[in-house]
mmCIF file of C-alpha atoms in Angstrom:
data_model
loop_
_atom_site.group_PDB
_atom_site.id
_atom_site.type_symbol
_atom_site.label_atom_id
_atom_site.label_comp_id
_atom_site.label_asym_id
_atom_site.label_seq_id
_atom_site.Cartn_x
_atom_site.Cartn_y
_atom_site.Cartn_z
ATOM 1 C CA MET A 1157 80.490 100.131 98.787
ATOM 2 C CA ALA A 1158 79.377 99.935 95.154
ATOM 3 C CA VAL A 1159 82.972 100.786 93.738
ATOM 4 C CA LEU A 1160 84.699 98.756 96.183
ATOM 5 C CA SER A 1161 82.285 95.921 95.374
ATOM 6 C CA PHE A 1162 82.673 96.001 91.963
ATOM 7 C CA ILE A 1163 86.504 96.601 92.112
ATOM 8 C CA GLY A 1164 87.219 93.981 94.314
ATOM 9 C CA ASN A 1165 84.615 91.347 92.270
ATOM 10 C CA ILE A 1166 86.446 91.645 88.843
ATOM 11 C CA LEU A 1167 89.989 91.114 90.447
ATOM 12 C CA VAL A 1168 88.812 87.722 91.848
ATOM 13 C CA LEU A 1169 87.476 86.911 88.833
ATOM 14 C CA VAL A 1170 90.841 87.919 86.849
ATOM 15 C CA THR A 1171 92.624 86.439 89.024
ATOM 16 C CA ALA A 1172 90.704 83.205 88.593
ATOM 17 C CA ILE A 1173 90.943 83.575 84.822
ATOM 18 C CA ARG A 1174 94.901 83.816 85.016
ATOM 19 C CA ARG A 1175 95.279 80.444 87.212
ATOM 20 C CA ALA A 1176 92.491 78.940 84.828
ATOM 21 C CA THR A 1177 94.862 75.935 84.594
ATOM 22 C CA LYS A 1178 96.036 75.479 88.244
ATOM 23 C CA LEU A 1179 92.626 75.805 89.747
ATOM 24 C CA LYS A 1180 91.194 73.203 92.150
ATOM 25 C CA PRO A 1181 87.401 71.717 91.673
ATOM 26 C CA PRO A 1182 86.772 73.337 95.101
ATOM 27 C CA GLU A 1183 88.126 76.753 93.763
ATOM 28 C CA LEU A 1184 85.540 76.885 91.504
ATOM 29 C CA LEU A 1185 83.027 77.556 93.624
ATOM 30 C CA SER A 1186 84.660 80.758 95.289
ATOM 31 C CA VAL A 1187 85.133 82.144 91.704
ATOM 32 C CA ASN A 1188 81.066 81.629 91.447
ATOM 33 C CA LEU A 1189 80.842 83.449 94.902
ATOM 34 C CA ALA A 1190 82.638 86.353 93.264
ATOM 35 C CA VAL A 1191 80.092 85.959 90.076
ATOM 36 C CA THR A 1192 76.543 86.402 92.256
ATOM 37 C CA ASP A 1193 78.044 89.112 94.113
ATOM 38 C CA LEU A 1194 79.865 91.211 90.949
ATOM 39 C CA GLY A 1195 76.066 90.203 89.263
ATOM 40 C CA ALA A 1196 74.317 92.010 92.177
ATOM 41 C CA ALA A 1197 76.592 94.826 91.749
ATOM 42 C CA VAL A 1198 75.790 95.734 88.682
ATOM 43 C CA THR A 1199 72.095 94.658 88.018
ATOM 44 C CA MET A 1200 71.338 96.537 91.785
ATOM 45 C CA TYR A 1201 73.479 99.268 92.891
ATOM 46 C CA PRO A 1202 72.977 101.307 89.854
ATOM 47 C CA LEU A 1203 69.464 101.879 90.280
ATOM 48 C CA ALA A 1204 69.358 101.951 94.222
ATOM 49 C CA ILE A 1205 72.214 105.027 93.057
ATOM 50 C CA ALA A 1206 70.201 107.012 90.899
ATOM 51 C CA SER A 1207 66.895 106.131 93.427
ATOM 52 C CA ALA A 1208 69.171 107.269 96.757
ATOM 53 C CA PHE A 1209 70.312 111.016 94.547
ATOM 54 C CA ASN A 1210 66.040 111.192 93.419
ATOM 55 C CA HIS A 1211 64.920 110.956 97.236
ATOM 56 C CA GLY A 1212 62.686 108.265 95.682
ATOM 57 C CA TRP A 1213 62.124 104.945 94.021
ATOM 58 C CA LEU A 1214 62.645 105.551 89.803
ATOM 59 C CA GLY A 1215 60.512 103.662 87.035
ATOM 60 C CA GLY A 1216 57.936 102.892 89.120
ATOM 61 C CA ASP A 1217 56.309 98.889 89.371
ATOM 62 C CA ALA A 1218 58.430 97.680 86.037
ATOM 63 C CA THR A 1219 62.332 98.657 87.732
ATOM 64 C CA CYS A 1220 60.686 97.589 91.277
ATOM 65 C CA LEU A 1221 59.982 94.338 90.141
ATOM 66 C CA TYR A 1222 63.332 93.742 88.569
ATOM 67 C CA TYR A 1223 65.192 95.404 91.506
ATOM 68 C CA GLY A 1224 63.585 92.847 94.012
ATOM 69 C CA LEU A 1225 63.849 89.759 91.622
ATOM 70 C CA MET A 1226 67.600 90.335 90.980
ATOM 71 C CA GLY A 1227 67.888 91.393 95.062
ATOM 72 C CA PHE A 1228 66.246 87.959 95.264
ATOM 73 C CA PHE A 1229 68.138 85.684 92.685
ATOM 74 C CA PHE A 1230 71.999 86.666 93.238
ATOM 75 C CA GLY A 1231 71.163 86.392 97.289
ATOM 76 C CA VAL A 1232 69.880 82.927 97.083
ATOM 77 C CA ALA A 1233 72.665 82.198 94.865
ATOM 78 C CA SER A 1234 75.664 83.264 97.171
ATOM 79 C CA MET A 1235 73.749 81.614 100.077
ATOM 80 C CA MET A 1236 73.284 78.427 98.296
ATOM 81 C CA THR A 1237 76.777 78.255 96.954
ATOM 82 C CA LEU A 1238 77.975 79.138 100.400
ATOM 83 C CA THR A 1239 76.256 75.738 101.492
ATOM 84 C CA VAL A 1240 78.071 73.828 99.025
ATOM 85 C CA MET A 1241 80.951 75.256 99.372
ATOM 86 C CA SER A 1242 81.022 74.033 103.170
ATOM 87 C CA VAL A 1243 79.796 70.526 102.108
ATOM 88 C CA VAL A 1244 82.718 70.026 99.214
ATOM 89 C CA ARG A 1245 85.204 71.531 101.677
ATOM 90 C CA PHE A 1246 84.072 68.954 104.885
ATOM 91 C CA ILE A 1247 84.125 66.105 102.242
ATOM 92 C CA ILE A 1248 87.728 66.891 101.135
ATOM 93 C CA SER A 1249 88.805 67.194 104.813
ATOM 94 C CA LEU A 1250 87.606 63.619 105.248
ATOM 95 C CA SER A 1251 91.391 62.450 104.339
ATOM 96 C CA LEU A 1252 93.362 65.515 105.724
ATOM 97 C CA GLN A 1253 96.847 64.096 104.740
ATOM 98 C CA SER A 1254 95.645 63.264 101.627
ATOM 99 C CA PRO A 1255 96.862 66.022 98.534
ATOM 100 C CA LYS A 1256 94.249 64.634 96.461
ATOM 101 C CA GLU A 1257 90.833 65.971 95.303
ATOM 102 C CA LYS A 1258 88.085 63.921 96.276
ATOM 103 C CA ILE A 1259 85.389 65.794 94.542
ATOM 104 C CA SER A 1260 85.717 65.880 90.083
ATOM 105 C CA LYS A 1261 85.264 69.318 88.273
ATOM 106 C CA GLY A 1262 82.712 67.744 86.321
ATOM 107 C CA ARG A 1263 80.830 67.342 89.940
ATOM 108 C CA ILE A 1264 81.644 70.993 91.186
ATOM 109 C CA GLN A 1265 80.530 72.291 87.785
ATOM 110 C CA LEU A 1266 76.913 70.356 88.622
ATOM 111 C CA LEU A 1267 76.889 71.874 91.801
ATOM 112 C CA ILE A 1268 77.047 75.232 90.383
ATOM 113 C CA MET A 1269 74.641 74.889 88.341
ATOM 114 C CA GLY A 1270 72.327 73.484 90.969
ATOM 115 C CA THR A 1271 72.610 76.850 92.644
ATOM 116 C CA TRP A 1272 71.880 78.688 89.644
ATOM 117 C CA VAL A 1273 68.205 76.756 88.856
ATOM 118 C CA CYS A 1274 67.464 76.689 92.617
ATOM 119 C CA ALA A 1275 68.669 80.644 92.713
ATOM 120 C CA LEU A 1276 66.473 81.040 89.818
ATOM 121 C CA LEU A 1277 62.757 78.614 91.162
ATOM 122 C CA TRP A 1278 62.709 80.774 94.169
ATOM 123 C CA ALA A 1279 63.189 83.902 92.120
ATOM 124 C CA VAL A 1280 59.905 83.037 90.134
ATOM 125 C CA PHE A 1281 58.157 81.696 92.737
ATOM 126 C CA PRO A 1282 56.874 85.811 93.579
ATOM 127 C CA LEU A 1283 55.894 86.080 89.766
ATOM 128 C CA LEU A 1284 53.701 83.191 89.659
ATOM 129 C CA GLY A 1285 51.612 84.014 92.375
ATOM 130 C CA TRP A 1286 53.232 82.741 95.613
ATOM 131 C CA GLY A 1287 54.719 85.747 97.495
ATOM 132 C CA LYS A 1288 55.530 89.503 96.211
ATOM 133 C CA TYR A 1289 57.931 91.856 95.603
ATOM 134 C CA GLY A 1290 57.490 95.312 96.655
ATOM 135 C CA PRO A 1291 59.640 98.493 97.823
ATOM 136 C CA GLU A 1292 61.380 98.863 101.031
ATOM 137 C CA PRO A 1293 59.527 101.508 104.073
ATOM 138 C CA PHE A 1294 61.929 104.076 103.290
ATOM 139 C CA GLY A 1295 61.110 104.011 99.651
ATOM 140 C CA THR A 1296 64.416 104.056 97.410
ATOM 141 C CA SER A 1297 64.968 100.211 97.050
ATOM 142 C CA CYS A 1298 62.968 97.216 96.505
ATOM 143 C CA THR A 1299 62.642 93.535 97.887
ATOM 144 C CA LEU A 1300 60.198 91.230 98.728
ATOM 145 C CA ALA A 1301 56.686 92.868 99.918
ATOM 146 C CA TRP A 1302 57.164 91.393 103.367
ATOM 147 C CA SER A 1303 53.838 93.200 105.151
ATOM 148 C CA GLU A 1304 51.989 92.244 102.411
ATOM 149 C CA MET A 1305 52.484 88.735 102.934
ATOM 150 C CA LYS A 1306 50.989 87.717 106.038
ATOM 151 C CA GLU A 1307 47.924 86.180 104.759
ATOM 152 C CA ASN A 1308 48.488 84.969 101.336
ATOM 153 C CA GLY A 1309 52.417 84.580 101.692
ATOM 154 C CA PHE A 1310 52.757 83.375 104.903
ATOM 155 C CA SER A 1311 53.246 79.855 103.633
ATOM 156 C CA PHE A 1312 56.317 81.342 101.372
ATOM 157 C CA VAL A 1313 57.638 83.253 104.503
ATOM 158 C CA ILE A 1314 58.148 80.185 105.758
ATOM 159 C CA THR A 1315 59.679 78.679 103.338
ATOM 160 C CA MET A 1316 62.476 80.688 102.197
ATOM 161 C CA PHE A 1317 63.186 81.004 105.647
ATOM 162 C CA LEU A 1318 63.722 77.443 106.223
ATOM 163 C CA ILE A 1319 65.372 76.227 102.981
ATOM 164 C CA ASN A 1320 67.080 79.540 102.294
ATOM 165 C CA LEU A 1321 68.099 80.595 106.022
ATOM 166 C CA LEU A 1322 67.946 78.756 108.466
ATOM 167 C CA ILE A 1323 68.810 74.940 106.728
ATOM 168 C CA PRO A 1324 71.993 76.251 105.008
ATOM 169 C CA ALA A 1325 72.959 78.229 107.923
ATOM 170 C CA THR A 1326 72.877 74.972 109.961
ATOM 171 C CA ILE A 1327 74.591 72.870 107.396
ATOM 172 C CA ILE A 1328 77.332 75.527 106.856
ATOM 173 C CA VAL A 1329 77.679 75.714 110.866
ATOM 174 C CA GLY A 1330 77.784 71.978 111.174
ATOM 175 C CA CYS A 1331 80.715 71.075 108.141
ATOM 176 C CA TYR A 1332 82.791 73.792 109.323
ATOM 177 C CA SER A 1333 82.369 72.659 113.081
ATOM 178 C CA GLY A 1334 83.162 69.111 111.974
ATOM 179 C CA LEU A 1335 86.578 70.417 110.259
ATOM 180 C CA ALA A 1336 87.556 72.343 112.828
ATOM 181 C CA LEU A 1337 87.303 69.302 115.170
ATOM 182 C CA LYS A 1338 89.185 67.360 112.872
ATOM 183 C CA LEU A 1339 91.571 69.934 112.070
ATOM 184 C CA HIS A 1340 91.872 70.006 116.114
ATOM 185 C CA ALA A 1341 92.858 66.321 116.924
ATOM 186 C CA ALA A 1342 94.877 66.119 113.738
ATOM 187 C CA TYR A 1343 97.333 69.049 115.096
ATOM 188 C CA LYS A 1344 96.875 67.264 118.732
ATOM 189 C CA SER A 1345 98.328 64.064 117.593
ATOM 190 C CA ILE A 1346 101.752 65.679 116.031
ATOM 191 C CA ASN A 1347 103.056 66.292 119.159
ATOM 192 C CA ASN A 1348 106.120 68.392 117.227
ATOM 193 C CA SER A 1349 104.780 71.613 115.976
ATOM 194 C CA ASN A 1350 107.859 72.021 113.250
ATOM 195 C CA GLN A 1351 106.334 68.432 112.117
ATOM 196 C CA ILE A 1352 102.994 69.937 110.857
ATOM 197 C CA PRO A 1353 102.393 68.787 106.883
ATOM 198 C CA ASN A 1354 102.069 71.421 104.723
ATOM 199 C CA ILE A 1355 98.397 69.779 103.809
ATOM 200 C CA LEU A 1356 97.028 70.111 107.146
ATOM 201 C CA LYS A 1357 98.483 73.818 107.479
ATOM 202 C CA MET A 1358 96.457 74.637 103.924
ATOM 203 C CA HIS A 1359 93.560 73.386 105.272
ATOM 204 C CA ARG A 1360 93.556 75.342 108.396
ATOM 205 C CA LYS A 1361 94.001 78.122 106.034
ATOM 206 C CA LEU A 1362 91.144 77.185 103.484
ATOM 207 C CA LEU A 1363 89.226 76.706 106.846
ATOM 208 C CA ILE A 1364 89.541 80.506 108.372
ATOM 209 C CA ILE A 1365 89.109 81.349 105.030
ATOM 210 C CA ALA A 1366 85.810 79.807 104.240
ATOM 211 C CA VAL A 1367 84.623 80.490 108.174
ATOM 212 C CA LEU A 1368 85.156 84.153 107.497
ATOM 213 C CA ILE A 1369 83.463 84.394 103.951
ATOM 214 C CA SER A 1370 80.137 82.308 105.694
ATOM 215 C CA MET A 1371 79.894 83.968 108.326
ATOM 216 C CA GLY A 1372 79.966 87.298 107.266
ATOM 217 C CA PHE A 1373 77.524 86.567 104.486
ATOM 218 C CA ILE A 1374 75.312 85.439 107.179
ATOM 219 C CA GLY A 1375 75.847 88.103 110.053
ATOM 220 C CA CYS A 1376 74.891 90.734 107.075
ATOM 221 C CA TRP A 1377 71.976 89.536 106.503
ATOM 222 C CA THR A 1378 70.614 88.351 109.441
ATOM 223 C CA PRO A 1379 69.412 91.741 110.950
ATOM 224 C CA TYR A 1380 67.631 92.197 107.434
ATOM 225 C CA ALA A 1381 65.986 88.824 108.064
ATOM 226 C CA ALA A 1382 64.961 89.906 111.685
ATOM 227 C CA VAL A 1383 63.676 92.923 110.429
ATOM 228 C CA SER A 1384 61.819 91.469 107.423
ATOM 229 C CA LEU A 1385 60.169 88.909 109.553
ATOM 230 C CA TRP A 1386 59.201 91.436 112.615
ATOM 231 C CA SER A 1387 57.265 93.202 109.422
ATOM 232 C CA VAL A 1388 55.470 89.453 108.838
ATOM 233 C CA PHE A 1389 54.551 89.205 112.093
ATOM 234 C CA ARG A 1390 54.350 92.847 113.257
ATOM 235 C CA SER A 1391 53.786 96.312 111.459
ATOM 236 C CA SER A 1392 56.329 97.881 109.217
ATOM 237 C CA GLU A 1393 55.314 101.290 110.368
ATOM 238 C CA SER A 1394 56.542 100.555 113.925
ATOM 239 C CA ILE A 1395 59.920 100.175 112.183
ATOM 240 C CA PRO A 1396 60.641 103.843 111.566
ATOM 241 C CA PRO A 1397 62.048 104.115 107.750
ATOM 242 C CA GLU A 1398 65.788 105.593 108.673
ATOM 243 C CA VAL A 1399 66.198 102.342 110.876
ATOM 244 C CA SER A 1400 64.814 99.820 108.399
ATOM 245 C CA VAL A 1401 67.605 101.405 105.724
ATOM 246 C CA LEU A 1402 70.251 100.150 108.137
ATOM 247 C CA PRO A 1403 70.001 96.642 107.811
ATOM 248 C CA CYS A 1404 69.262 96.709 103.922
ATOM 249 C CA LEU A 1405 72.666 98.412 103.173
ATOM 250 C CA PHE A 1406 74.334 96.264 105.904
ATOM 251 C CA ALA A 1407 73.033 93.042 103.688
ATOM 252 C CA LYS A 1408 74.416 94.345 100.532
ATOM 253 C CA SER A 1409 77.994 95.116 102.005
ATOM 254 C CA SER A 1410 78.021 91.321 101.666
ATOM 255 C CA THR A 1411 79.027 92.116 98.402
ATOM 256 C CA VAL A 1412 82.003 93.880 99.170
ATOM 257 C CA TYR A 1413 83.188 91.635 101.897
ATOM 258 C CA ASN A 1414 84.344 88.896 99.950
ATOM 259 C CA PRO A 1415 87.389 90.036 98.147
ATOM 260 C CA LEU A 1416 88.786 91.697 101.388
ATOM 261 C CA VAL A 1417 89.170 88.590 103.284
ATOM 262 C CA TYR A 1418 90.511 86.646 100.009
ATOM 263 C CA TYR A 1419 92.969 89.897 99.862
ATOM 264 C CA LEU A 1420 94.015 89.217 103.685
ATOM 265 C CA PHE A 1421 93.926 85.790 104.069
ATOM 266 C CA SER A 1422 94.808 84.120 101.183
ATOM 267 C CA LYS A 1423 98.483 84.255 99.426
ATOM 268 C CA THR A 1424 97.544 83.172 96.256
ATOM 269 C CA PHE A 1425 95.174 86.224 95.882
ATOM 270 C CA LYS A 1426 97.771 88.871 97.085
ATOM 271 C CA ARG A 1427 99.891 87.541 94.769
ATOM 272 C CA GLU A 1428 98.392 87.899 91.811
ATOM 273 C CA VAL A 1429 96.928 91.058 92.693
ATOM 274 C CA ARG A 1430 100.237 92.095 93.313
ATOM 275 C CA GLN A 1431 101.287 90.694 89.758
ATOM 276 C CA LEU A 1432 98.652 92.104 87.794
ATOM 277 C CA LYS A 1433 99.404 95.709 89.128
ATOM 278 C CA TRP A 1434 103.033 95.342 88.372
ATOM 279 C CA THR A 1435 102.118 93.954 84.903
ATOM 280 C CA CYS A 1436 99.998 96.882 84.259
ATOM 281 C CA GLY A 1437 102.786 98.724 85.346
ATOM 282 C CA ARG A 1438 105.384 97.528 82.993
ATOM 283 C CA SER A 1439 103.278 97.911 80.218
ATOM 284 C CA LYS A 1440 103.258 101.191 81.152
ATOM 285 C CA ALA A 1441 106.509 101.227 80.802
ATOM 286 C CA SER A 1442 106.850 99.632 77.971
ATOM 287 C CA ASN A 1443 105.470 102.592 75.848
ATOM 288 C CA GLU A 1444 108.335 104.768 76.799
ATOM 289 C CA PRO A 1445 112.070 104.300 75.639
ATOM 290 C CA ASP A 1446 113.831 103.409 78.702
ATOM 291 C CA SER A 1447 117.898 102.376 77.493
ATOM 292 C CA ASN A 1448 117.958 100.206 80.950
ATOM 293 C CA HIS A 1449 114.821 98.339 79.815
ATOM 294 C CA THR A 1450 116.338 95.289 78.745
ATOM 295 C CA VAL A 1451 118.824 95.512 81.356
ATOM 296 C CA GLU A 1452 116.195 95.319 84.130
ATOM 297 C CA ASN A 1453 113.941 92.718 82.271
ATOM 298 C CA ALA A 1454 116.771 90.404 82.362
ATOM 299 C CA ASN A 1455 117.662 90.783 86.380
ATOM 300 C CA HIS A 1456 114.393 90.616 87.014
ATOM 301 C CA ALA A 1457 113.318 87.490 89.175
ATOM 302 C CA PRO A 1458 110.194 85.455 88.320
ATOM 303 C CA CYS A 1459 107.388 85.855 90.124
ATOM 304 C CA ASP A 1460 106.362 83.799 93.621
ATOM 305 C CA GLY A 1461 103.552 82.701 91.874
ATOM 306 C CA GLN A 1462 105.552 80.582 89.033
ATOM 307 C CA ARG A 1463 107.187 77.379 90.025
ATOM 308 C CA GLN A 1464 110.452 76.638 87.563
ATOM 309 C CA ASN A 1465 111.238 72.938 87.242
ATOM 310 C CA ILE A 1466 114.346 72.555 89.021
ATOM 311 C CA PRO A 1467 115.846 68.991 88.241
ATOM 312 C CA THR A 1468 115.623 66.899 91.481
ATOM 313 C CA VAL A 1469 118.433 63.700 91.589
ATOM 314 C CA ASN A 1470 117.895 60.686 93.791
ATOM 315 C CA GLN A 1471 115.241 61.306 95.526
ATOM 316 C CA SER A 1472 113.794 59.544 97.896
ATOM 317 C CA PRO A 1473 109.785 58.325 97.583
ATOM 318 C CA ARG A 1474 109.640 60.264 100.720
ATOM 319 C CA MET A 1475 111.236 63.390 99.830
ATOM 320 C CA GLN A 1476 109.105 62.784 96.186
ATOM 321 C CA THR A 1477 105.446 62.488 98.529
ATOM 322 C CA GLU A 1478 106.360 65.958 100.560
ATOM 323 C CA ALA A 1479 107.298 67.436 97.635
ATOM 324 C CA GLU A 1480 104.248 66.952 95.621
ATOM 325 C CA ILE A 1481 101.792 68.015 98.978
ATOM 326 C CA LYS A 1482 104.376 71.070 98.838
ATOM 327 C CA VAL A 1483 103.152 71.960 95.272
ATOM 328 C CA TYR A 1484 99.547 71.366 96.171
ATOM 329 C CA THR A 1485 99.604 73.046 99.442
ATOM 330 C CA MET A 1486 101.493 76.155 97.260
ATOM 331 C CA GLU A 1487 98.833 76.013 94.442
ATOM 332 C CA CYS A 1488 95.820 76.130 96.721
ATOM 333 C CA LEU A 1489 96.948 79.205 98.869
#
């Protein structure tokens, strides 16, 4: 799982760098989500794997504090990013027929900065005495010490669940439900399915990707949240360690889920990954002398992701508008 998470999110970031000049402002949120997933994988998985092989936590209280803080920090950052993503996507959907963005790149960057500041504040609160980090019942992982916050940290638990889980989940469901209704109404108003604008098809595909990513994250973390709340209101000893480890592993699998969704549903990501693989293969082949290498390069067709500047003659305004929408759709997908 650690290897898949690392490779998958690295591919997301590499393809984003390769398309840096073509990235739309909302796509920066997907990049930020990949950063949170990769950060969790790099800072947490090595220590967790080593502790699992050791059949006990390594490093004592210091590493336990570090592990719990990193997990909480990147978890909140991911949830806030998904929430902002849903709101931004809904705002853009207010005019489904327009290919122009309604939120600037600068505003998206401010929103991304806000997600990190929020995550940092919540991760630091237990260090300041509001909440507490501690080991998991099964002994090979650390997180918030749920069972030790029944009295002193109860307000932290309730506030944290409201602000970082329930309210964001409600916003996400509300925004995507509203977007789905708008898309349904737009499709219903079109009698001929062959006349559906490309921009509507783009919004539909982006909606599917966003919903799968958001619901996947919430679905992965809900069992863990339920077990954690049970530990607060009841006793963690009532849950066998071998049972409590399953929600924890399921929650950590959320870092693997997002790149898989991108690959299955995003033509751009799939195309960039294949092109990256082809580029690596070409670089390897270029080190070997080949008499046909020049001929193959001359006959090689351009990549799907590259647009050629084909001059157009006597285009009507309507044809030009449709061409702009088509180009916008291809770049976003």
